[in-house]
XYZ file of C-alpha atoms in Angstrom:
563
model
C 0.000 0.000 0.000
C 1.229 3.015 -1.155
C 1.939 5.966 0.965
C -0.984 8.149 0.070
C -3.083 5.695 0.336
C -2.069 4.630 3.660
C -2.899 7.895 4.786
C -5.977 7.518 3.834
C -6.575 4.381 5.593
C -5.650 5.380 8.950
C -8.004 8.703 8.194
C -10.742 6.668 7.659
C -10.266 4.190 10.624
C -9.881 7.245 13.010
C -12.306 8.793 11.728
C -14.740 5.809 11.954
C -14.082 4.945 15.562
C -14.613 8.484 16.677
C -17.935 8.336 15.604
C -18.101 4.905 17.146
C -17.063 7.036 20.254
C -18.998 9.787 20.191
C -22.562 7.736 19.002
C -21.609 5.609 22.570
C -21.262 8.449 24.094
C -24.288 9.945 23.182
C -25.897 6.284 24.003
C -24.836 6.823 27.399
C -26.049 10.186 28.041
C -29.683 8.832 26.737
C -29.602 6.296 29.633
C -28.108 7.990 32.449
C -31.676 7.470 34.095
C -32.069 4.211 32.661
C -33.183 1.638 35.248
C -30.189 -1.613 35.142
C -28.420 0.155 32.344
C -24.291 -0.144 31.874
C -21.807 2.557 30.978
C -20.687 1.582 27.462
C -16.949 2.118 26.196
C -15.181 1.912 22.750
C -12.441 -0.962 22.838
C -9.865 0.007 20.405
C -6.896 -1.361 19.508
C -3.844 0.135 16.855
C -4.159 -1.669 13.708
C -1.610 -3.770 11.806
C 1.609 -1.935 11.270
C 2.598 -2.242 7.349
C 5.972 -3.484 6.844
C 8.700 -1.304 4.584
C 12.329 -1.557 3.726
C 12.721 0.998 6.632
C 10.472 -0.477 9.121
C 6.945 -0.854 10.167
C 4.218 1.719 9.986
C 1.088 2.015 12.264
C -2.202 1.719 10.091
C -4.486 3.301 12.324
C -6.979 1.918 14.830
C -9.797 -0.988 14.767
C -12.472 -0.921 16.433
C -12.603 -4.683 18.754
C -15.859 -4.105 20.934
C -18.266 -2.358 22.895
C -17.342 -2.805 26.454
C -19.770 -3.473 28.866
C -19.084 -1.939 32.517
C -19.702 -4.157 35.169
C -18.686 -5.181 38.429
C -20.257 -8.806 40.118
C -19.399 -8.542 43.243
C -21.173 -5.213 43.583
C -24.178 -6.594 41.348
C -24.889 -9.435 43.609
C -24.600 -6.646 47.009
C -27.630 -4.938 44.938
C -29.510 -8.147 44.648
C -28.928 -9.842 48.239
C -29.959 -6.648 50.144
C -32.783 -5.705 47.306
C -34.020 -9.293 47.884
C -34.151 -8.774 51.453
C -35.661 -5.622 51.872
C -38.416 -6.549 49.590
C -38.752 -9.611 51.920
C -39.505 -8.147 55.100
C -40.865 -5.182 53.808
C -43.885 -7.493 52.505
C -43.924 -9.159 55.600
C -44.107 -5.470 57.564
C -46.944 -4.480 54.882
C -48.784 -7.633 56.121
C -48.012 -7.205 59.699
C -49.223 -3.446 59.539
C -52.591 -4.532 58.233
C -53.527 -6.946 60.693
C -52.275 -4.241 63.287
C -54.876 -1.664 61.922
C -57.666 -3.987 62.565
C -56.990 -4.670 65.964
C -57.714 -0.936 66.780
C -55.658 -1.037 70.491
C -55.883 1.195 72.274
C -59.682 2.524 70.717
C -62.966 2.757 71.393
C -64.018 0.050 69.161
C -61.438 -2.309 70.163
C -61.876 -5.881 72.142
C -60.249 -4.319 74.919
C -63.126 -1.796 75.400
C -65.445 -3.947 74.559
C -64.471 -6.445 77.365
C -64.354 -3.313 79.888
C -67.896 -3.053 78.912
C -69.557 -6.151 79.481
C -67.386 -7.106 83.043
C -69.246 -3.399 83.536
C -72.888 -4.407 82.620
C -71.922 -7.348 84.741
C -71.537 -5.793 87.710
C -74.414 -3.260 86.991
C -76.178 -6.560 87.356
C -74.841 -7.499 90.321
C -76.057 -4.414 91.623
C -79.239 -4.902 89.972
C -79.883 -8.380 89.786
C -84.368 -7.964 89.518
C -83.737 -5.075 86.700
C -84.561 -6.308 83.308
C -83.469 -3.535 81.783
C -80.106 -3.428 83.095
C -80.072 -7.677 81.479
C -80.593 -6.212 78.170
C -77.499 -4.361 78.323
C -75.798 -7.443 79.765
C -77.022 -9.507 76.518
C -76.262 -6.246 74.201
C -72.644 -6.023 75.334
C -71.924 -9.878 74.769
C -73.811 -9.308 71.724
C -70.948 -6.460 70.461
C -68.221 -8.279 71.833
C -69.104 -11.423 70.322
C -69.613 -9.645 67.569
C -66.246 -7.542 67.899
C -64.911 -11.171 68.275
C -66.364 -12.589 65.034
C -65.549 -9.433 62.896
C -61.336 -9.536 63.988
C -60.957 -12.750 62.572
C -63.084 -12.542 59.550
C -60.758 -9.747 59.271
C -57.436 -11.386 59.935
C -58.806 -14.362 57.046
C -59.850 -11.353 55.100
C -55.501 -10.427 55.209
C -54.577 -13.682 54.217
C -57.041 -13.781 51.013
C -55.202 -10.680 50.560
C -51.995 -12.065 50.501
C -53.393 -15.381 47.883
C -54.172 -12.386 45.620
C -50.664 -11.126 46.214
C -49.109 -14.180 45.896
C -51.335 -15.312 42.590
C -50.151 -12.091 40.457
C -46.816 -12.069 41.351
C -46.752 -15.817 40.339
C -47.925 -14.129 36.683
C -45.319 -11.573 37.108
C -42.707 -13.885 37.689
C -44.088 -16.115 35.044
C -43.607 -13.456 33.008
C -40.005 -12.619 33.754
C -38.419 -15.774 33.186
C -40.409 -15.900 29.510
C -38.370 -12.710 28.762
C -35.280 -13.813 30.231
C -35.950 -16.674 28.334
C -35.746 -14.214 25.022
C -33.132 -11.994 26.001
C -31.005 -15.105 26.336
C -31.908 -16.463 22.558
C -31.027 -13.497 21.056
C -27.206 -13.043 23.858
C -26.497 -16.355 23.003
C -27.189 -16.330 19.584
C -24.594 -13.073 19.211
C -22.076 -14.135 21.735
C -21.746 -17.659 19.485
C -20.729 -15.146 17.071
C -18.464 -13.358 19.018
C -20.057 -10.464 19.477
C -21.449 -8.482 22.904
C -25.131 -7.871 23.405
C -24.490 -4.950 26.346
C -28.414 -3.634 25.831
C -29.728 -6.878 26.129
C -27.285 -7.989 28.863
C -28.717 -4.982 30.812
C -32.465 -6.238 30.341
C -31.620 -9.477 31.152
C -29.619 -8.260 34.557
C -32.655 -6.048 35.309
C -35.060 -9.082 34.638
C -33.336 -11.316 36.989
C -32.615 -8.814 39.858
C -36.500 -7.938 39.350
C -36.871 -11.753 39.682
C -34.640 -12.386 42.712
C -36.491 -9.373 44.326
C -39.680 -12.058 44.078
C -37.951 -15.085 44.951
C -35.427 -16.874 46.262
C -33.863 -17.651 43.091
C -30.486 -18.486 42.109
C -28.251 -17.776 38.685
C -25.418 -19.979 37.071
C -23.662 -19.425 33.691
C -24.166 -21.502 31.070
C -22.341 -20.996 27.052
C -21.967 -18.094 25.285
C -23.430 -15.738 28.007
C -26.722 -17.730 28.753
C -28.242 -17.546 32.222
C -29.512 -20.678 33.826
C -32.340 -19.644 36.583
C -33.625 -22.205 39.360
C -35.298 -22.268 42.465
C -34.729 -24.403 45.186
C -33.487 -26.780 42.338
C -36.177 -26.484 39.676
C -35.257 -25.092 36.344
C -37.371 -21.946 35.617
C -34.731 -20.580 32.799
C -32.353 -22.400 30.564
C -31.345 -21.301 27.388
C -34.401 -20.243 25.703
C -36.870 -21.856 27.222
C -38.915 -20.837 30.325
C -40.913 -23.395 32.963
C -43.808 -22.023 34.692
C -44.759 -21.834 38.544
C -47.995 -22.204 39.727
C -49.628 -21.658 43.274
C -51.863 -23.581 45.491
C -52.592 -24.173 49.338
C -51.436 -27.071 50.743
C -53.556 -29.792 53.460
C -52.867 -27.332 55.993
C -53.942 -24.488 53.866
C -50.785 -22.766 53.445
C -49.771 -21.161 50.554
C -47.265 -23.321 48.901
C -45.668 -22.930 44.875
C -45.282 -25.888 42.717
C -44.006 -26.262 38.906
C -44.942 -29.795 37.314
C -46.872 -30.774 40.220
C -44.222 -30.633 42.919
C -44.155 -28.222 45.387
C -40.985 -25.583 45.919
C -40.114 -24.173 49.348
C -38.669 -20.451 48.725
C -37.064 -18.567 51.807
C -36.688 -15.192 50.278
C -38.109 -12.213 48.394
C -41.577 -10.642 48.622
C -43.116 -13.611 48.230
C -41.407 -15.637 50.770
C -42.401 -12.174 53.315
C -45.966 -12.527 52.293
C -46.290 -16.451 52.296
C -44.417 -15.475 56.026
C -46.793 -13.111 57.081
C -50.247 -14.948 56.291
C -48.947 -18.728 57.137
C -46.804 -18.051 60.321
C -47.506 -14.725 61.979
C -51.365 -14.271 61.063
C -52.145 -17.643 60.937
C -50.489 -17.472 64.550
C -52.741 -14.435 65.081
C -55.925 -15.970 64.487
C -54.813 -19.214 66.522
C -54.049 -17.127 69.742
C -57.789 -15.181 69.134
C -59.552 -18.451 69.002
C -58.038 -19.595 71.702
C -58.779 -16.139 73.836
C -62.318 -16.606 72.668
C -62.529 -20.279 73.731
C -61.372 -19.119 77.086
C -63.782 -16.638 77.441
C -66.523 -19.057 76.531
C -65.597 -21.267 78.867
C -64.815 -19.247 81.790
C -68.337 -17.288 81.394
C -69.517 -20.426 81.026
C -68.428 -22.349 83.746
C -69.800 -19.952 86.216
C -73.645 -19.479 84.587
C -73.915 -22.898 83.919
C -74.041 -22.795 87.766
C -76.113 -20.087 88.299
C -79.733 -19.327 88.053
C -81.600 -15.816 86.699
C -84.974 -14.838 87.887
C -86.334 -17.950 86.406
C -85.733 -21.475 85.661
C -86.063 -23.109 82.229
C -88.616 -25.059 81.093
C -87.035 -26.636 78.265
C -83.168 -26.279 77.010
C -81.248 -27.887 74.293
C -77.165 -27.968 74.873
C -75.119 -25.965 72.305
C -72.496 -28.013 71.749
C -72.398 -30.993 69.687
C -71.305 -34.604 70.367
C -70.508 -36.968 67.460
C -70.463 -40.059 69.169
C -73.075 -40.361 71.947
C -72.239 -43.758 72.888
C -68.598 -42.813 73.695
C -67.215 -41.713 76.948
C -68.010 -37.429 76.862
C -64.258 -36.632 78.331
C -62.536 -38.558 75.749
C -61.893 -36.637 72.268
C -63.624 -39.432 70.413
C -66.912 -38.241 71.519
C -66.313 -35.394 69.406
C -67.490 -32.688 71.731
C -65.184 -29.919 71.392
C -64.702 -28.964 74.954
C -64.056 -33.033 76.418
C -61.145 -32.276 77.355
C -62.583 -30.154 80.306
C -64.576 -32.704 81.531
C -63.379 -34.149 84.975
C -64.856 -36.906 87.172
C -67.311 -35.274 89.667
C -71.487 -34.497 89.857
C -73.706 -31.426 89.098
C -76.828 -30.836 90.998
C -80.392 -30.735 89.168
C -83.352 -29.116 90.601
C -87.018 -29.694 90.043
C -89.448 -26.786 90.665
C -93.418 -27.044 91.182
C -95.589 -24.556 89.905
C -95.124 -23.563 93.918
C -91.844 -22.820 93.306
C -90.666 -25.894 95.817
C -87.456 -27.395 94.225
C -86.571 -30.965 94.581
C -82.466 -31.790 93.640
C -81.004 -34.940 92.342
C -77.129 -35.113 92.037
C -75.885 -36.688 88.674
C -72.274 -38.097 88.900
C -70.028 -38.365 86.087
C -67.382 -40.550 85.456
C -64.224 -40.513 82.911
C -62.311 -43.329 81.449
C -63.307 -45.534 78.711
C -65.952 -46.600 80.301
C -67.370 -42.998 81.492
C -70.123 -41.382 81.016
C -71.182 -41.034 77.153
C -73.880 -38.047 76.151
C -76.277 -41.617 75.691
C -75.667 -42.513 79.545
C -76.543 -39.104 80.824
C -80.042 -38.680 78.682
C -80.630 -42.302 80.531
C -79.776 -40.604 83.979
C -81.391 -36.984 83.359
C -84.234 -38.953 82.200
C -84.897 -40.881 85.228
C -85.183 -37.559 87.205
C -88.627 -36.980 88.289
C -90.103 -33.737 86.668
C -87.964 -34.456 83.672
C -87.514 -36.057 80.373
C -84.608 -36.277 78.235
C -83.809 -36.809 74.401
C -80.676 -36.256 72.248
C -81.216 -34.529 68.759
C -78.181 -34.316 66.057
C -75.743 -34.785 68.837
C -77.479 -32.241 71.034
C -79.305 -33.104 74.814
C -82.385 -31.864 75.307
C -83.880 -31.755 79.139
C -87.624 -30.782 79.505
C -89.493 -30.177 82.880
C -92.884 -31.682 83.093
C -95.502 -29.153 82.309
C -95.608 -26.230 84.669
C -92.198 -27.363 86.459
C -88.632 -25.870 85.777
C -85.223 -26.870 85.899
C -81.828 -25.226 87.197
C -78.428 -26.305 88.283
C -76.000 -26.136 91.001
C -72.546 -27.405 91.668
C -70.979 -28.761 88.625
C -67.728 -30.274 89.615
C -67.276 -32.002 86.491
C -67.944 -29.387 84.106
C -69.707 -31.342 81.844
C -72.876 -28.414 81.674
C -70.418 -26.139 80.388
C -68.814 -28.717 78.191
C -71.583 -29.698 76.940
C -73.449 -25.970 76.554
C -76.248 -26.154 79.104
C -77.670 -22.941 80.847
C -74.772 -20.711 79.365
C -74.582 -17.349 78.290
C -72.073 -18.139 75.154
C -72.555 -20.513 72.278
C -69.370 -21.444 70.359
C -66.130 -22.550 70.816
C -63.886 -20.321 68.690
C -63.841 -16.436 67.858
C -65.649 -17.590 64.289
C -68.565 -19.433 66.535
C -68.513 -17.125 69.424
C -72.415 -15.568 70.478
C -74.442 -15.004 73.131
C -76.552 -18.258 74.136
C -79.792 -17.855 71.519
C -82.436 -18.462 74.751
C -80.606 -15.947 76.592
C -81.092 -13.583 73.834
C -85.206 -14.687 73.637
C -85.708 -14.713 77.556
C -82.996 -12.155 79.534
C -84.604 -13.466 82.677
C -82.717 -16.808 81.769
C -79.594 -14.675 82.269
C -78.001 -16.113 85.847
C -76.753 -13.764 88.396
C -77.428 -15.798 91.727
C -76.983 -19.924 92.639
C -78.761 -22.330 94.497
C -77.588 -23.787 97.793
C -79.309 -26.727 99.373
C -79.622 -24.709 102.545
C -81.658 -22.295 100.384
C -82.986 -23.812 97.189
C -85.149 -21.317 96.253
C -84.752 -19.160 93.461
C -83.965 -15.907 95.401
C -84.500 -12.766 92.360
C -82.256 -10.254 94.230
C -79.454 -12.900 94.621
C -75.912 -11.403 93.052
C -73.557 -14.133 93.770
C -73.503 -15.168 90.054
C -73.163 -12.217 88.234
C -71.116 -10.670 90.565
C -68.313 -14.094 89.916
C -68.909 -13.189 86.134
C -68.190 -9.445 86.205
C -64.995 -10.834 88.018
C -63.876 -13.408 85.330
C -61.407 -10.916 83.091
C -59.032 -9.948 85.807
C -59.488 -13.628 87.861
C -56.158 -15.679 87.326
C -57.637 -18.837 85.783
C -55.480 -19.655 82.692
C -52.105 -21.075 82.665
C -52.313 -22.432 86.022
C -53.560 -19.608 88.029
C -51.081 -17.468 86.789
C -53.050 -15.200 84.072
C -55.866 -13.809 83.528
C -58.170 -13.313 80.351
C -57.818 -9.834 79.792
C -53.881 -10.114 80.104
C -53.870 -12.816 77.354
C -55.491 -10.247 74.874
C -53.156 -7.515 76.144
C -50.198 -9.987 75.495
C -51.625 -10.629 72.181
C -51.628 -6.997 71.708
C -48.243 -6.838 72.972
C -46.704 -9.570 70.888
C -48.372 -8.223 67.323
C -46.825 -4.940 68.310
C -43.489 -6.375 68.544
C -43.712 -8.060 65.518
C -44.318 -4.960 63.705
C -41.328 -3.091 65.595
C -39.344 -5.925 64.502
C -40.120 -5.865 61.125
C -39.678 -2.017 60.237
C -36.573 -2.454 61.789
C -35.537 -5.450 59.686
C -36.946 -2.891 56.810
C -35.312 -0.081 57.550
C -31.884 -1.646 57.890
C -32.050 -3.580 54.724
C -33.418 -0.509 53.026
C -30.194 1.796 54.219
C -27.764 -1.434 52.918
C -29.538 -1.454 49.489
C -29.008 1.893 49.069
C -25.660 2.129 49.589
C -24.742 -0.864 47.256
C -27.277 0.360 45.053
C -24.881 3.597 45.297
C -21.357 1.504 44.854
C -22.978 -0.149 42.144
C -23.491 2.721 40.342
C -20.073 4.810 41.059
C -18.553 1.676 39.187
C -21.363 0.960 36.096
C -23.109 3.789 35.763
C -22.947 6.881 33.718
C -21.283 10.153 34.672
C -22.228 12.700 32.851
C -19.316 14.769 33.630
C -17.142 12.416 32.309
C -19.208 11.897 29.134
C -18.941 15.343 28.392
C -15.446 15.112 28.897
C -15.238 12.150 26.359
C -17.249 14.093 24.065
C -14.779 17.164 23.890
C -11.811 14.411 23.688
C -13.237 12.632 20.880
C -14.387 16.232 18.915
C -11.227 17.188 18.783
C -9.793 13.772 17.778
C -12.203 13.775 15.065
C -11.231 17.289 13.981
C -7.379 16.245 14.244
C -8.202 13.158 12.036
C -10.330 15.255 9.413
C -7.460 17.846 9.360
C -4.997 14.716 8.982
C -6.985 13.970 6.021
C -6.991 17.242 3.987
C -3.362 17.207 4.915
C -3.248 13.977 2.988
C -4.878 14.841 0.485
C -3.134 18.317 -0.309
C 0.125 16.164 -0.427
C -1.618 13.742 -2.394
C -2.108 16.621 -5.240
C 1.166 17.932 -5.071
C 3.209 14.414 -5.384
C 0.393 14.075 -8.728
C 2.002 17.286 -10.472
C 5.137 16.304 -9.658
C-alpha cells in the first residue's frame, strides 16, 4: 500500500471509531436514568503496522468491541440486600394490616369492649331484679361477640389478601423468566458469534434482579453468556426456554408454589415475606384469638352454667355438639369440642313445682373408657322426676314436666359447660362465638345468683352469680392460676406490636444497605455525565485532528500528482 493511500486508511479508521465514540457516548447520556443500564466504552486497539524496507508503519486503529461496565461482586450486594428488603418489607406491609384492625388502644377495640360487658356485669350485680339493666348485659356480649367474630373474619380477610398477592406475582414472575428466556436467545445467539449484546445484557440483569427481588432464586452461567435460573433446584430458565410456577394451598392451607406438580419451598423475596406473614404470623394471630375466645366461653360459662336468673327453664337444648353419643363425653372421640374439660365429679339438678318448691337430684359423672357417654346421661337426666330427656343431632335436650322448671347447682365435672347447658355463650372459637340464643329470647334466663341446698329457692335479688362473672377478666384462671383473660389479649396486643417493631426495623436496615450498594454499584457501572462530556470534547477534537490529517493527505496527495 502506497503511501498516500495509507494515509488515507488510517483517516478513515480514526475517523470511523470516533464516531463509534462519540454515538456511545451519546448512548450513554440517553440512559443515564435508565433503570439496570451499563456505561458503554469503545475498545480500540492500533491496527496492523505495514511493513517497509525501513520499518513498520502504524495503520491506524480498529475498532474490537463495545465494552460493557460491570462489576459482580457489587451486582450481587444490589440483589442480596434488594431481595431482602423486599422480603420483610412485605412481611411489615402484612403485619401493619392486621395491626390496623386490631384498633388497640380505641374505642371500638376488644379491649373496650371487654371493659364493657365485666361493667354491665356488675351493673347486674347491683341490679340483679332489673330487666333492663339484662338487656345491656345480653347487648354487650352481643358487640363483643360480635367484635370477636368481625377480627378474625378480618385477619382471614388479610390472608385472602396475601393469595391475591401471591397469585399475580406468580404471573409476574411467570412473566419474567419468559423474557429472560428471550433476552437469552437473542445473547447467546450473538455471543456464538463473538459479538457483545451490552443492551440486552442490561435487560436481562434487570429481569433477573427484578426476579430475585420475588424469589429466592439463584443464577449460574451456562455458554456463550446464557443464564440458567432455578429455584430451590427447579429449572425456571435455561437457554431459551422458560418453565412455569404455579400456586396452590397445601392440606394445611398454606400457601405453597409448585411447577410440574411438585411443590418448591422459597425462603426469600416478597413472596417468601408474604407467604411469612399470612402462614406463620397471622395464621399465629388468628390461633391465639380463638383460643382467647374459647377461654372466654368457657370461663363465662363455667360460672352461669351454675347459676340461676330470675327464672328457671322449662325446656333447654345444649349448644355443643357430640358426634359419638355412645362414647365416653371426656374422651376426644366423643367429638365434643370442649371433652377435654370434663373431669370426674357431679352437678346438681333441681325440680321446681308450679309452687316454686325445688326438689335436687345429684348426677355423677365418670371418665375413662368406660365414662359417662352423652347416651348414659339422657338415661340418667331422664330418670329424674319432673324431667324427660332426648338427644337430637348430637345435642341433649332436658324438659321439665308441664308447669315445672329446671336449674343447676354445683358442677364439679364441668360437663354443663362442656356440653353448653344454661350458658350465656354458644361457640367454641372467635368464628362461633355468640351469646346463648335463649338468653337472647328470655334475659330473665340470664343467671346472676346460685342455688344452695340450705336455700334452694330461686332468690330474684341474689348477686352471687353475676357478681363471679363481672370478676372473670381480671381472675387468674389460665395457665395455672397465673393469668388472667384480659392479660392474654393484652399480650396478644403486645406480641403483634413487637412483631411490627421488629419488622420495620428489619426494613429499615435492609433498606439503608440497598441503598448504599445500590450507590457503589453505580459509582462503578453507571454513567457520569461529567465524564461523558469530557469524552465528548476528547473525541471532537480527535475527530477534527483526524479530518485535518486527512486534507493534509490529500493536499500532499495533489502535489506528489504534479510532480
Amino acid at each position: 500500500m502506497g503511501n498516500t493511500e495509507g494515509a488515507f486508511s488510517i483517516a478513515l479508521t480514526g475517523l470511523r471509531v470516533n464516531q463509534h465514540r462519540m454515538n456511545v457516548a451519546g448512548h450513554n447520556i440517553a440512559n443515564a436514568n435508565t433503570e439496570g443500564y451499563s456505561k458503554q466504552s469503545i475498545l480500540a486497539t492500533a491496527a496492523m503496522s505495514q511493513t517497509f524496507s525501513f520499518g513498520q508503519v502504524g495503520m491506524g486503529v480498529d475498532l474490537e468491541n463495545i465494552h460493557r461496565a460491570q462489576d459482580s461482586f457489587a451486582r450481587g450486594q444490589v440483589e442480596e440486600e434488594t431481595q431482602a428488603f423486599d422480603q420483610w418489607n412485605a412481611l411489615t406491609s402484612v403485619l401493619k394490616n392486621a395491626q390496623n384492625l386490631v384498633m388497640e388502644p380505641g374505642e371500638n377495640g376488644i379491649v373496650e369492649g371487654l371493659n364493657k360487658f365485666w361493667s354491665a356485669w356488675q351493673d347486674l350485680a347491683n341490679k340483679p331484679e332489673d330487666e333492663g339493666v339484662r338487656e345491656v348485659v345480653k347487648e354487650e356480649g352481643r358487640v363483643l361477640a360480635r367484635s370477636l367474630n368481625n377480627l378474625r373474619q378480618s385477619l382471614i380477610n388479610v390472608q385472602n389478601h396475601v393469595d391475591r398477592d401471591v397469585e399475580a406475582r406468580i404471573d409476574e414472575i411467570n412473566t419474567l423468566t419468559g423474557d429472560i428466556a428471550k433476552l437469552n436467545a437473542h445473547i447467546m445467539r450473538h455471543s456464538g458469534a463473538g459479538k457483545t449484546s451490552s443492551d440486552a445484557l442490561d435487560k436481562r440483569d434487570q429481569k433477573i434482579l427484578d426476579l430475585k427481588s420475588l424469589v429466592g432464586v439463584q443464577e449460574f452461567e451456562e455458554a456463550n453468556d446464557g443464564a440458567l435460573i432455578t429455584l430451590a433446584g427447579k429449572v425456571l430458565v435455561s437457554g431459551q426456554n422458560s418453565f412455569d410456577l404455579v400456586v396452590s394451598r397445601d392440606s394445611a392451607g398454606h400457601v405453597v408454589l409448585s411447577q410440574g406438580g411438585e411443590v418448591i419451598s422459597s425462603q426469600k423475596g416478597e413472596i417468601f415475606g408474604k407467604i411469612e406473614g399470612r402462614d406463620t404470623y397471622v395464621a399465629e394471630y388468628l390461633t391465639t384469638l380463638d383460643e382467647f375466645s374459647e377461654n372466654l366461653i368457657k370461663e363465662v360459662n363455667r360460672v352461669h352454667a351454675v347459676g340461676v336468673g330470675l327464672e328457671g327453664h322449662s325446656s333447654l337444648e345444649s349448644t355443643n355438639q357430640v358426634t359419638d353419643t355412645t362414647e365416653t363425653l371426656a374422651l376426644a372421640a366423643s367429638g365434643l369440642d370442649f371433652s377435654s374439660e370434663i373431669e370426674a365429679g357431679s352437678f346438681n339438678t333441681w325440680v321446681y313445682n308450679a309452687s316454686g318448691v325445688g326438689t335436687s337430684t345429684a348426677i355423677s359423672f365418670n371418665n375413662g373408657s368406660s365414662g359417662t357417654s352423652l347416651d348414659d346421661l339422657r338415661s340418667i337426666i331422664d330418670a329424674v322426676a319432673g324431667l324427660s330427656a332426648t338427644i337430637s343431632d348430637g345435642k341433649l335436650n332436658v324438659t321439665a314436666t308441664a308447669g315445672s322448671t329446671v336449674a343447676f347447682s354445683d358442677d364439679t365435672s364441668n360437663v354443663l359447660m362442656a356440653l353448653g347447658i344454661n350458658t350465656f355463650f354458644q361457640g367454641t372459637n372467635a368464628q362461633t362465638i355468640a351469646v346463648n340464643q335463649e338468653v337472647l329470647d328470655n334475659v330473665r334466663l340470664i343467671s346472676t345468683g346460685k342455688i344452695e341446698s340450705a336455700n334452694p329457692y330461686i332468690a330474684p335479688g341474689d348477686r352471687e352469680t353475676a357478681l363471679d362473672i363481672s370478676e372473670v377478666g381480671t381472675s387468674l384462671l389460665l395457665n395455672d392460676g397465673t393469668v388472667s383473660l384480659e392479660e392474654t389479649y393484652g399480650q396478644f396486643v403486645a406480641d403483634l406490636g413487637q412483631d411490627v417493631r421488629s419488622s420495620e426495623s428489619m426494613t429499615e436496615n435492609h433498606q439503608f444497605t440497598r441503598n448504599a450498594a445500590v450507590t457503589r454499584l453505580q459509582e462503578r457501572v453507571g454513567v457520569s455525565i461529567d465524564e461523558e462530556y469530557v469524552s465528548i470534547i476528547q473525541t471532537q477534537q480527535a475527530f477534527q485532528a483526524m479530518a485535518k490529517f486527512l486534507r493534509v493527505g490529500i493536499e500532499l496527495s495533489q502535489i506528489i500528482q504534479q510532480i
